[in-house]
């Protein structure tokens, strides 16, 4: 069983479209994260939720909106996609906000044309 | 604020040779330090972590790292490289008392030559 799963694995879309990426963890963790990996492999935190509450919101355009329907899921919705949004997006989870180890999903490669 | 610097974006070693990947950190509070490995087209896998216990940390696949506070370093080593070690390696830091988001270095691509 995959501990942290993301769908879709690949997403190709046109500029201006709206798209969502889904993340689910079956580890029973309380805290979930979204990271963005750019074309130079640089990884940066975007958001973090703890028990469905937003606790980290980095300087991300408000076109990006995370939603956590329950603590096992953290979805990422992106409005009005731009070329610069092309990246690999990784979801991660940790047991709690004070736990150090984060477990990563396989990533979603978003390509905006 | 925290930051991580990985010296050398590419490292190439021969199979059987020592692997040394360098990581220096900056943190205003005691740090937690991590090494993650990313194989092509895959997610990140935790290799090892330092969380203020023993300064020499052993991880999976024969890797280890030593936390040196005086040098603000957390270099990753493996005595003998295998072909299967070829991957991208990321050093990361989180603060021990805060929000725990990981701050990553820019990564080091390890190539292993036969």
Coordinates of N, CA and C in Angstrom, one line a residue:
Chain A
X1 N 0.8 -1.2 0.0 CA 0.0 0.0 0.0 C 0.9 1.3 0.0
X2 N 0.6 2.2 -0.9 CA 1.3 3.4 -0.9 C 1.0 4.3 0.2
X3 N 2.0 4.8 1.0 CA 1.7 5.6 2.2 C 1.2 7.0 1.8
X4 N 1.9 7.6 0.9 CA 1.4 9.0 0.5 C 1.2 8.9 -1.1
X5 N 0.0 9.1 -1.5 CA -0.2 9.0 -2.9 C -0.7 10.3 -3.5
X6 N -0.4 10.5 -4.8 CA -0.8 11.7 -5.4 C -1.4 11.4 -6.8
X7 N -2.5 12.1 -7.2 CA -3.0 12.0 -8.5 C -3.3 13.4 -9.1
X8 N -3.1 13.5 -10.4 CA -2.4 12.6 -11.3 C -0.9 12.6 -11.1
X9 N -0.2 11.7 -11.8 CA 1.2 11.7 -11.8 C 1.8 12.7 -12.8
X10 N 1.1 12.8 -13.9 CA 1.4 13.8 -14.9 C 0.2 14.7 -15.2
X11 N 0.4 16.0 -15.5 CA -0.7 16.9 -15.8 C -0.2 17.9 -16.8
X12 N -0.7 17.8 -18.0 CA -0.4 18.8 -19.1 C -1.6 19.6 -19.4
X13 N -1.4 20.9 -19.4 CA -2.6 21.8 -19.6 C -2.2 23.1 -20.2
X14 N -3.2 23.8 -20.6 CA -2.9 25.1 -21.3 C -2.9 26.2 -20.3
X15 N -2.2 27.3 -20.6 CA -2.2 28.5 -19.8 C -3.7 29.0 -19.6
X16 N -3.9 29.5 -18.4 CA -5.3 30.0 -18.1 C -6.2 29.0 -17.5
X17 N -5.9 27.7 -17.7 CA -6.8 26.7 -17.1 C -6.7 26.6 -15.6
X18 N -7.7 25.9 -15.0 CA -7.7 25.6 -13.6 C -7.6 24.1 -13.4
X19 N -6.7 23.7 -12.5 CA -6.5 22.3 -12.3 C -6.3 22.0 -10.8
X20 N -6.5 20.7 -10.5 CA -6.3 20.3 -9.1 C -5.4 19.1 -9.1
X21 N -4.7 19.0 -8.0 CA -3.8 17.8 -7.7 C -4.3 17.3 -6.3
X22 N -4.5 16.0 -6.3 CA -5.0 15.4 -5.0 C -3.9 14.6 -4.3
X23 N -3.9 14.6 -3.0 CA -3.0 13.9 -2.2 C -3.7 13.2 -1.0
X24 N -3.3 12.0 -0.8 CA -3.9 11.2 0.3 C -2.8 10.4 1.0
X25 N -2.9 10.4 2.3 CA -2.0 9.6 3.1 C -2.8 8.6 4.0
X26 N -2.2 7.4 4.0 CA -2.9 6.3 4.8 C -2.1 6.0 6.1
X27 N -1.3 6.9 6.5 CA -0.4 6.7 7.7 C -1.0 7.1 9.0
X28 N -2.2 7.8 8.9 CA -2.8 8.3 10.1 C -2.1 9.5 10.7
X29 N -1.4 10.2 9.8 CA -0.7 11.4 10.2 C -1.6 12.6 10.3
X30 N -1.2 13.6 11.2 CA -2.0 14.8 11.4 C -1.6 15.9 10.5
X31 N -0.4 15.9 10.0 CA 0.2 17.1 9.3 C 0.5 16.7 7.9
X32 N 0.1 17.6 7.0 CA 0.4 17.4 5.5 C 1.0 18.7 4.9
X33 N 1.8 18.5 3.9 CA 2.5 19.6 3.3 C 2.4 19.5 1.7
X34 N 2.6 20.7 1.1 CA 2.9 20.8 -0.3 C 4.2 21.5 -0.6
X35 N 5.0 20.8 -1.4 CA 6.3 21.4 -1.8 C 6.3 21.5 -3.3
X36 N 7.0 22.5 -3.8 CA 7.2 22.7 -5.3 C 8.7 22.5 -5.6
X37 N 8.9 21.7 -6.6 CA 10.3 21.5 -7.1 C 10.4 22.0 -8.5
X38 N 11.2 23.0 -8.7 CA 11.3 23.7 -10.0 C 12.2 23.0 -11.0
X39 N 12.5 23.5 -12.1 CA 13.2 22.8 -13.2 C 14.7 22.6 -12.8
X40 N 15.2 23.4 -11.8 CA 16.5 23.2 -11.3 C 16.6 22.3 -10.1
X41 N 15.5 21.6 -9.8 CA 15.4 20.7 -8.7 C 15.3 21.3 -7.4
X42 N 15.1 22.6 -7.3 CA 15.1 23.3 -6.0 C 13.7 23.1 -5.4
X43 N 13.7 22.6 -4.2 CA 12.4 22.3 -3.4 C 12.1 23.4 -2.4
X44 N 10.8 23.8 -2.4 CA 10.4 24.8 -1.5 C 9.0 24.5 -1.0
X45 N 8.9 24.8 0.3 CA 7.6 24.6 1.0 C 6.6 25.6 0.4
X46 N 5.3 25.1 0.3 CA 4.3 26.0 -0.1 C 3.2 26.2 1.0
X47 N 2.7 25.0 1.5 CA 1.7 25.0 2.5 C 1.9 23.9 3.4
X48 N 1.3 24.1 4.6 CA 1.2 23.0 5.6 C -0.1 23.0 6.3
X49 N -0.7 21.9 6.5 CA -2.0 21.8 7.3 C -1.8 20.8 8.4
X50 N -2.4 21.2 9.6 CA -2.4 20.3 10.7 C -3.8 20.1 11.1
X51 N -4.3 18.8 11.1 CA -5.7 18.5 11.4 C -6.6 19.5 10.7
X52 N -6.4 19.6 9.4 CA -7.3 20.4 8.5 C -7.1 21.9 8.7
X53 N -6.2 22.3 9.5 CA -6.0 23.8 9.7 C -4.7 24.2 9.0
X54 N -4.8 25.3 8.3 CA -3.6 25.9 7.7 C -2.6 26.4 8.7
X55 N -1.4 25.9 8.7 CA -0.4 26.4 9.6 C 0.8 27.1 8.9
X56 N 1.0 26.8 7.7 CA 2.1 27.4 6.9 C 1.5 27.8 5.6
X57 N 1.8 29.1 5.2 CA 1.4 29.6 3.9 C 2.5 30.5 3.5
X58 N 3.4 29.9 2.7 CA 4.5 30.7 2.2 C 4.1 31.7 1.1
X59 N 5.0 32.5 0.6 CA 4.6 33.5 -0.3 C 4.3 32.9 -1.7
X60 N 3.1 32.3 -1.7 CA 2.6 31.7 -2.9 C 1.5 32.5 -3.5
X61 N 1.4 32.7 -4.8 CA 0.3 33.4 -5.4 C -1.0 32.9 -4.9
X62 N -2.0 33.8 -4.8 CA -3.3 33.3 -4.3 C -4.1 32.6 -5.3
X63 N -3.5 32.4 -6.5 CA -4.1 31.4 -7.5 C -4.0 30.0 -7.0
X64 N -3.1 29.8 -6.0 CA -2.9 28.4 -5.4 C -3.8 28.4 -4.1
X65 N -4.7 27.4 -4.1 CA -5.5 27.3 -2.9 C -5.5 25.8 -2.4
X66 N -5.0 25.6 -1.3 CA -5.0 24.2 -0.7 C -6.4 24.0 0.0
X67 N -6.8 22.7 0.0 CA -8.0 22.4 0.7 C -7.8 21.0 1.3
X68 N -8.2 21.0 2.6 CA -8.1 19.7 3.4 C -9.4 19.3 3.8
X69 N -10.1 18.4 3.1 CA -11.4 18.0 3.5 C -11.4 17.1 4.8
X70 N -10.3 16.4 5.0 CA -10.1 15.7 6.3 C -8.6 15.5 6.4
X71 N -8.2 15.0 7.6 CA -6.7 15.1 7.8 C -5.9 14.1 7.0
X72 N -6.6 13.2 6.2 CA -5.9 12.3 5.4 C -5.7 12.8 4.0
X73 N -6.3 13.9 3.7 CA -6.3 14.5 2.3 C -5.9 15.9 2.3
X74 N -5.0 16.3 1.4 CA -4.7 17.7 1.1 C -4.6 17.9 -0.3
X75 N -5.5 18.6 -0.9 CA -5.6 18.9 -2.3 C -5.1 20.3 -2.6
X76 N -4.6 20.4 -3.9 CA -4.0 21.7 -4.3 C -4.8 22.1 -5.6
X77 N -5.4 23.2 -5.5 CA -6.1 23.8 -6.7 C -5.4 25.0 -7.2
X78 N -5.2 25.0 -8.5 CA -4.5 26.1 -9.1 C -5.4 26.8 -10.1
X79 N -5.6 28.1 -10.0 CA -6.4 28.8 -10.9 C -5.5 29.5 -11.9
X80 N -6.1 29.8 -13.1 CA -5.4 30.6 -14.1 C -3.9 30.3 -14.3
X81 N -3.7 29.0 -14.6 CA -2.3 28.5 -14.7 C -1.4 29.3 -15.6
X82 N -0.2 29.5 -15.2 CA 0.8 30.3 -15.9 C 2.0 29.3 -16.2
X83 N 2.8 29.8 -17.2 CA 3.9 29.0 -17.7 C 4.9 28.6 -16.5
X84 N 5.0 29.6 -15.6 CA 5.9 29.5 -14.5 C 5.4 28.5 -13.4
X85 N 4.2 28.0 -13.5 CA 3.7 27.0 -12.6 C 4.2 25.7 -12.9
X86 N 4.8 25.5 -14.1 CA 5.3 24.2 -14.5 C 6.4 23.8 -13.5
X87 N 6.2 22.6 -12.9 CA 7.1 22.1 -11.9 C 6.6 20.7 -11.5
X88 N 7.4 20.1 -10.5 CA 6.9 18.9 -9.9 C 6.4 19.3 -8.5
X89 N 5.2 18.9 -8.2 CA 4.6 19.2 -6.9 C 4.6 17.9 -6.0
X90 N 5.2 18.1 -4.8 CA 5.2 16.9 -3.9 C 4.4 17.2 -2.7
X91 N 3.6 16.2 -2.4 CA 2.9 16.2 -1.1 C 3.7 15.4 -0.1
X92 N 3.6 15.7 1.2 CA 4.3 15.0 2.2 C 3.4 15.0 3.5
X93 N 3.7 14.1 4.4 CA 3.0 14.1 5.7 C 3.9 13.7 6.8
X94 N 3.5 14.2 8.0 CA 4.3 13.8 9.2 C 3.3 13.5 10.3
X95 N 3.7 12.7 11.3 CA 2.8 12.3 12.3 C 2.1 13.4 13.0
X96 N 2.8 14.5 13.3 CA 2.2 15.6 13.9 C 3.1 16.9 13.6
X97 N 2.6 18.0 14.0 CA 3.3 19.2 13.6 C 4.7 19.3 14.3
X98 N 4.8 18.5 15.4 CA 6.1 18.6 16.1 C 7.0 17.3 15.8
X99 N 6.6 16.6 14.9 CA 7.4 15.4 14.5 C 8.3 15.7 13.3
X100 N 9.5 15.2 13.4 CA 10.5 15.6 12.4 C 10.4 14.9 11.1
X101 N 10.1 13.7 11.0 CA 10.2 13.0 9.7 C 9.0 13.2 8.8
X102 N 9.2 13.6 7.6 CA 8.2 13.8 6.6 C 8.3 12.7 5.6
X103 N 7.2 12.2 5.2 CA 7.1 11.1 4.1 C 6.5 11.7 2.9
X104 N 7.2 11.5 1.8 CA 6.8 12.2 0.5 C 6.1 11.3 -0.4
X105 N 5.2 11.9 -1.2 CA 4.5 11.2 -2.3 C 5.4 11.2 -3.5
X106 N 4.9 10.5 -4.6 CA 5.8 10.3 -5.8 C 5.9 11.6 -6.6
X107 N 5.1 12.6 -6.3 CA 5.1 13.8 -7.1 C 4.2 13.9 -8.3
X108 N 3.8 15.1 -8.6 CA 2.9 15.3 -9.8 C 3.7 16.3 -10.7
X109 N 4.0 15.9 -11.9 CA 4.7 16.8 -12.9 C 3.7 17.6 -13.6
X110 N 3.6 18.9 -13.4 CA 2.7 19.8 -14.1 C 3.4 20.5 -15.2
X111 N 2.9 20.4 -16.4 CA 3.4 21.1 -17.5 C 2.4 22.1 -18.1
X112 N 2.7 23.3 -18.1 CA 1.7 24.3 -18.6 C 2.2 24.8 -19.9
X113 N 1.4 24.7 -21.0 CA 1.8 25.0 -22.3 C 1.3 26.4 -22.7
Chain B
X1 N 15.9 32.5 10.6 CA 15.8 31.9 9.3 C 16.9 30.8 9.1
X2 N 16.5 29.8 8.4 CA 17.4 28.7 8.1 C 17.8 28.6 6.7
X3 N 18.9 28.0 6.4 CA 19.3 27.8 5.0 C 20.3 26.6 5.0
X4 N 20.4 26.0 3.8 CA 21.2 24.9 3.6 C 22.0 25.1 2.3
X5 N 23.3 24.8 2.4 CA 24.2 24.9 1.2 C 24.8 23.6 0.9
X6 N 24.6 23.1 -0.3 CA 25.2 21.9 -0.7 C 26.3 22.2 -1.7
X7 N 27.5 21.9 -1.4 CA 28.7 22.2 -2.2 C 28.8 21.1 -3.3
X8 N 28.8 21.6 -4.6 CA 28.9 20.6 -5.7 C 27.5 20.2 -6.1
X9 N 27.1 20.6 -7.3 CA 25.8 20.2 -7.8 C 25.9 18.8 -8.5
X10 N 27.2 18.4 -8.8 CA 27.4 17.1 -9.4 C 28.7 16.5 -8.8
X11 N 28.6 15.3 -8.4 CA 29.7 14.5 -7.9 C 29.8 13.2 -8.6
X12 N 31.0 12.9 -9.1 CA 31.1 11.6 -9.8 C 32.2 10.8 -9.1
X13 N 31.9 9.5 -8.9 CA 32.8 8.6 -8.2 C 32.8 7.3 -9.0
X14 N 33.9 6.6 -8.8 CA 33.9 5.2 -9.3 C 33.3 4.2 -8.4
X15 N 32.7 3.2 -9.0 CA 32.1 2.1 -8.2 C 33.2 1.6 -7.2
X16 N 32.8 1.5 -5.9 CA 33.7 1.0 -4.9 C 34.4 2.2 -4.2
X17 N 34.4 3.4 -4.7 CA 35.1 4.5 -4.1 C 34.2 5.1 -3.0
X18 N 34.9 6.0 -2.2 CA 34.2 6.7 -1.1 C 33.2 7.7 -1.7
X19 N 32.1 7.8 -1.1 CA 31.1 8.9 -1.5 C 31.1 9.9 -0.4
X20 N 31.3 11.2 -0.7 CA 31.2 12.3 0.2 C 30.4 13.4 -0.4
X21 N 29.3 13.7 0.2 CA 28.4 14.8 -0.3 C 28.3 15.8 0.8
X22 N 28.6 17.1 0.5 CA 28.8 18.1 1.5 C 27.5 18.9 1.7
X23 N 27.3 19.2 3.0 CA 26.1 20.0 3.4 C 26.5 20.9 4.6
X24 N 26.3 22.2 4.4 CA 26.4 23.1 5.5 C 25.1 23.8 5.7
X25 N 24.8 24.1 7.0 CA 23.5 24.7 7.3 C 23.7 26.0 8.1
X26 N 22.6 26.7 8.1 CA 22.6 27.9 9.0 C 21.2 27.9 9.7
X27 N 21.3 28.0 11.0 CA 20.0 28.0 11.8 C 20.2 28.8 13.0
X28 N 19.2 29.6 13.4 CA 19.3 30.4 14.6 C 18.9 29.6 15.9
X29 N 18.3 28.4 15.7 CA 18.0 27.5 16.8 C 18.6 26.2 16.5
X30 N 18.7 25.3 17.5 CA 19.2 24.0 17.3 C 18.4 23.3 16.1
X31 N 19.2 22.8 15.1 CA 18.5 22.3 13.9 C 18.2 20.8 14.0
X32 N 17.2 20.4 13.2 CA 17.1 19.0 12.9 C 17.6 18.9 11.4
X33 N 18.4 17.9 11.1 CA 19.0 17.8 9.8 C 18.6 16.5 9.1
X34 N 18.5 16.5 7.8 CA 18.0 15.4 7.1 C 18.8 15.2 5.8
X35 N 18.9 14.0 5.3 CA 19.3 13.7 4.0 C 18.2 12.9 3.3
X36 N 17.8 13.4 2.1 CA 16.8 12.6 1.3 C 17.5 12.3 0.0
X37 N 17.0 11.1 -0.6 CA 17.5 10.7 -1.9 C 16.3 10.7 -2.8
X38 N 16.6 11.2 -4.1 CA 15.5 11.1 -5.1 C 16.1 10.4 -6.3
X39 N 15.5 9.2 -6.6 CA 15.8 8.5 -7.8 C 15.0 9.1 -9.0
X40 N 15.5 8.9 -10.2 CA 14.8 9.5 -11.4 C 13.3 9.3 -11.4
X41 N 12.6 10.4 -11.6 CA 11.1 10.3 -11.7 C 10.4 9.7 -10.5
X42 N 11.1 9.8 -9.3 CA 10.4 9.3 -8.1 C 10.4 10.4 -7.0
X43 N 9.7 10.1 -6.0 CA 9.6 11.0 -4.8 C 10.9 11.0 -4.0
X44 N 10.8 11.6 -2.9 CA 12.0 11.7 -2.0 C 11.9 10.6 -0.9
X45 N 13.0 10.0 -0.6 CA 13.1 9.0 0.4 C 14.1 9.4 1.4
X46 N 13.7 9.3 2.7 CA 14.5 9.6 3.8 C 15.7 8.7 3.9
X47 N 16.9 9.2 3.9 CA 18.1 8.4 4.1 C 18.5 8.3 5.6
X48 N 18.5 9.5 6.2 CA 18.9 9.5 7.6 C 18.5 10.9 8.2
X49 N 18.5 11.0 9.5 CA 18.2 12.3 10.1 C 19.0 12.5 11.4
X50 N 19.2 13.7 11.8 CA 19.8 14.1 13.0 C 18.8 14.9 13.8
X51 N 18.5 14.4 15.1 CA 17.6 15.2 15.9 C 18.1 15.4 17.3
X52 N 19.3 15.7 17.4 CA 20.0 16.1 18.7 C 20.3 15.0 19.5
X53 N 20.4 13.8 19.0 CA 20.9 12.6 19.8 C 22.3 12.4 19.4
X54 N 22.7 11.2 19.0 CA 24.1 10.9 18.6 C 24.5 11.8 17.4
X55 N 25.7 12.3 17.4 CA 26.1 13.1 16.3 C 26.5 12.4 15.0
X56 N 26.8 11.1 15.2 CA 27.1 10.2 14.0 C 25.8 9.4 13.8
X57 N 25.2 9.6 12.6 CA 23.9 9.0 12.3 C 24.1 8.0 11.2
X58 N 23.5 6.9 11.4 CA 23.6 5.8 10.4 C 22.2 5.8 9.7
X59 N 22.2 5.6 8.4 CA 21.0 5.6 7.6 C 20.9 4.3 6.8
X60 N 20.0 4.3 5.9 CA 19.8 3.2 5.0 C 20.8 3.1 3.9
X61 N 20.9 1.9 3.3 CA 21.8 1.7 2.2 C 23.3 2.0 2.5
X62 N 23.7 1.9 3.7 CA 25.1 2.1 4.1 C 25.6 3.5 4.2
X63 N 24.7 4.5 4.1 CA 25.0 5.9 4.3 C 25.1 6.3 5.8
X64 N 25.9 7.2 6.0 CA 26.0 7.8 7.4 C 26.4 9.3 7.2
X65 N 26.1 10.1 8.3 CA 26.4 11.5 8.3 C 26.8 11.9 9.7
X66 N 27.6 12.9 9.8 CA 28.1 13.4 11.1 C 27.7 14.8 11.3
X67 N 27.0 15.1 12.4 CA 26.7 16.5 12.7 C 27.9 17.1 13.4
X68 N 28.4 18.2 12.8 CA 29.5 18.9 13.5 C 29.0 20.4 13.7
X69 N 28.7 20.7 15.0 CA 28.2 22.0 15.3 C 29.2 23.1 15.0
X70 N 30.4 22.8 15.3 CA 31.5 23.8 15.2 C 31.7 24.2 13.7
X71 N 31.4 23.3 12.8 CA 31.6 23.5 11.4 C 30.3 23.8 10.7
X72 N 29.2 23.7 11.5 CA 27.8 23.8 10.9 C 27.7 22.9 9.7
X73 N 28.1 21.7 9.8 CA 28.1 20.8 8.7 C 27.4 19.5 9.0
X74 N 26.9 18.8 8.0 CA 26.2 17.5 8.1 C 26.5 16.8 6.8
X75 N 27.7 16.4 6.6 CA 28.2 15.8 5.4 C 27.7 14.3 5.3
X76 N 27.4 13.8 4.1 CA 26.9 12.5 3.9 C 28.0 11.6 3.3
X77 N 28.2 10.4 3.9 CA 29.3 9.6 3.4 C 28.8 8.2 3.2
X78 N 29.5 7.5 2.3 CA 29.4 6.0 2.2 C 30.7 5.5 1.8
X79 N 31.2 4.4 2.4 CA 32.5 3.9 2.2 C 32.8 3.4 0.8
X80 N 31.7 2.8 0.2 CA 31.9 2.1 -1.1 C 30.7 2.3 -2.0
X81 N 30.9 3.1 -3.0 CA 29.7 3.4 -3.9 C 29.3 2.2 -4.7
X82 N 28.0 2.1 -4.9 CA 27.4 1.1 -5.8 C 26.7 1.8 -6.9
X83 N 26.6 1.2 -8.1 CA 25.9 1.8 -9.2 C 24.5 2.2 -8.8
X84 N 23.9 1.5 -8.0 CA 22.5 1.8 -7.6 C 22.4 3.1 -6.7
X85 N 23.5 3.7 -6.3 CA 23.5 4.9 -5.5 C 23.3 6.1 -6.4
X86 N 23.4 6.0 -7.7 CA 23.3 7.1 -8.6 C 21.9 7.7 -8.4
X87 N 21.9 9.0 -8.0 CA 20.6 9.7 -7.7 C 20.9 11.1 -7.4
X88 N 19.8 11.8 -7.0 CA 19.9 13.2 -6.5 C 19.8 13.2 -5.0
X89 N 20.7 13.9 -4.3 CA 20.7 13.8 -2.9 C 20.4 15.3 -2.4
X90 N 19.5 15.3 -1.4 CA 19.1 16.6 -0.9 C 19.3 16.7 0.6
X91 N 20.0 17.7 1.1 CA 20.1 18.0 2.5 C 19.0 18.9 2.9
X92 N 18.5 18.8 4.1 CA 17.4 19.7 4.5 C 17.5 19.9 6.0
X93 N 17.0 21.1 6.4 CA 17.0 21.5 7.8 C 15.6 21.9 8.2
X94 N 15.2 21.6 9.4 CA 14.0 22.1 10.0 C 14.4 22.6 11.4
X95 N 13.6 23.6 11.9 CA 14.0 24.0 13.3 C 13.3 23.1 14.3
X96 N 14.0 22.9 15.4 CA 13.5 21.9 16.3 C 12.3 22.3 17.2
X97 N 12.0 23.6 17.1 CA 10.9 24.1 18.0 C 9.8 24.8 17.2
X98 N 9.9 24.8 15.9 CA 9.0 25.7 15.2 C 8.1 24.9 14.3
X99 N 7.9 25.4 13.1 CA 6.8 24.9 12.3 C 7.2 23.7 11.5
X100 N 8.5 23.3 11.5 CA 8.9 22.0 11.0 C 8.9 21.9 9.5
X101 N 8.6 22.9 8.7 CA 8.7 22.8 7.3 C 10.2 22.6 7.0
X102 N 10.5 21.8 6.0 CA 11.8 21.6 5.6 C 12.3 22.6 4.7
X103 N 13.6 23.1 4.9 CA 14.3 24.0 4.0 C 15.4 23.1 3.3
X104 N 15.3 23.0 2.0 CA 16.2 22.1 1.3 C 17.4 22.9 0.7
X105 N 18.5 22.1 0.5 CA 19.6 22.6 -0.3 C 19.2 22.4 -1.7
X106 N 20.1 22.8 -2.6 CA 19.9 22.7 -4.0 C 20.1 21.4 -4.7
X107 N 20.6 20.4 -3.9 CA 20.7 19.1 -4.4 C 22.1 18.8 -5.0
X108 N 22.5 17.5 -4.9 CA 23.8 17.1 -5.5 C 23.5 15.8 -6.3
X109 N 23.8 15.9 -7.5 CA 23.6 14.7 -8.4 C 24.8 13.8 -8.3
X110 N 24.6 12.6 -7.8 CA 25.7 11.6 -7.7 C 25.7 10.7 -8.9
X111 N 26.9 10.7 -9.6 CA 27.1 9.7 -10.7 C 28.1 8.7 -10.2
X112 N 27.8 7.4 -10.5 CA 28.7 6.3 -10.2 C 29.2 5.7 -11.5
X113 N 30.5 5.8 -11.7 CA 31.1 5.2 -12.9 C 31.5 3.8 -12.7
X114 N 31.3 2.9 -13.7 CA 31.7 1.5 -13.5 C 33.2 1.3 -13.5

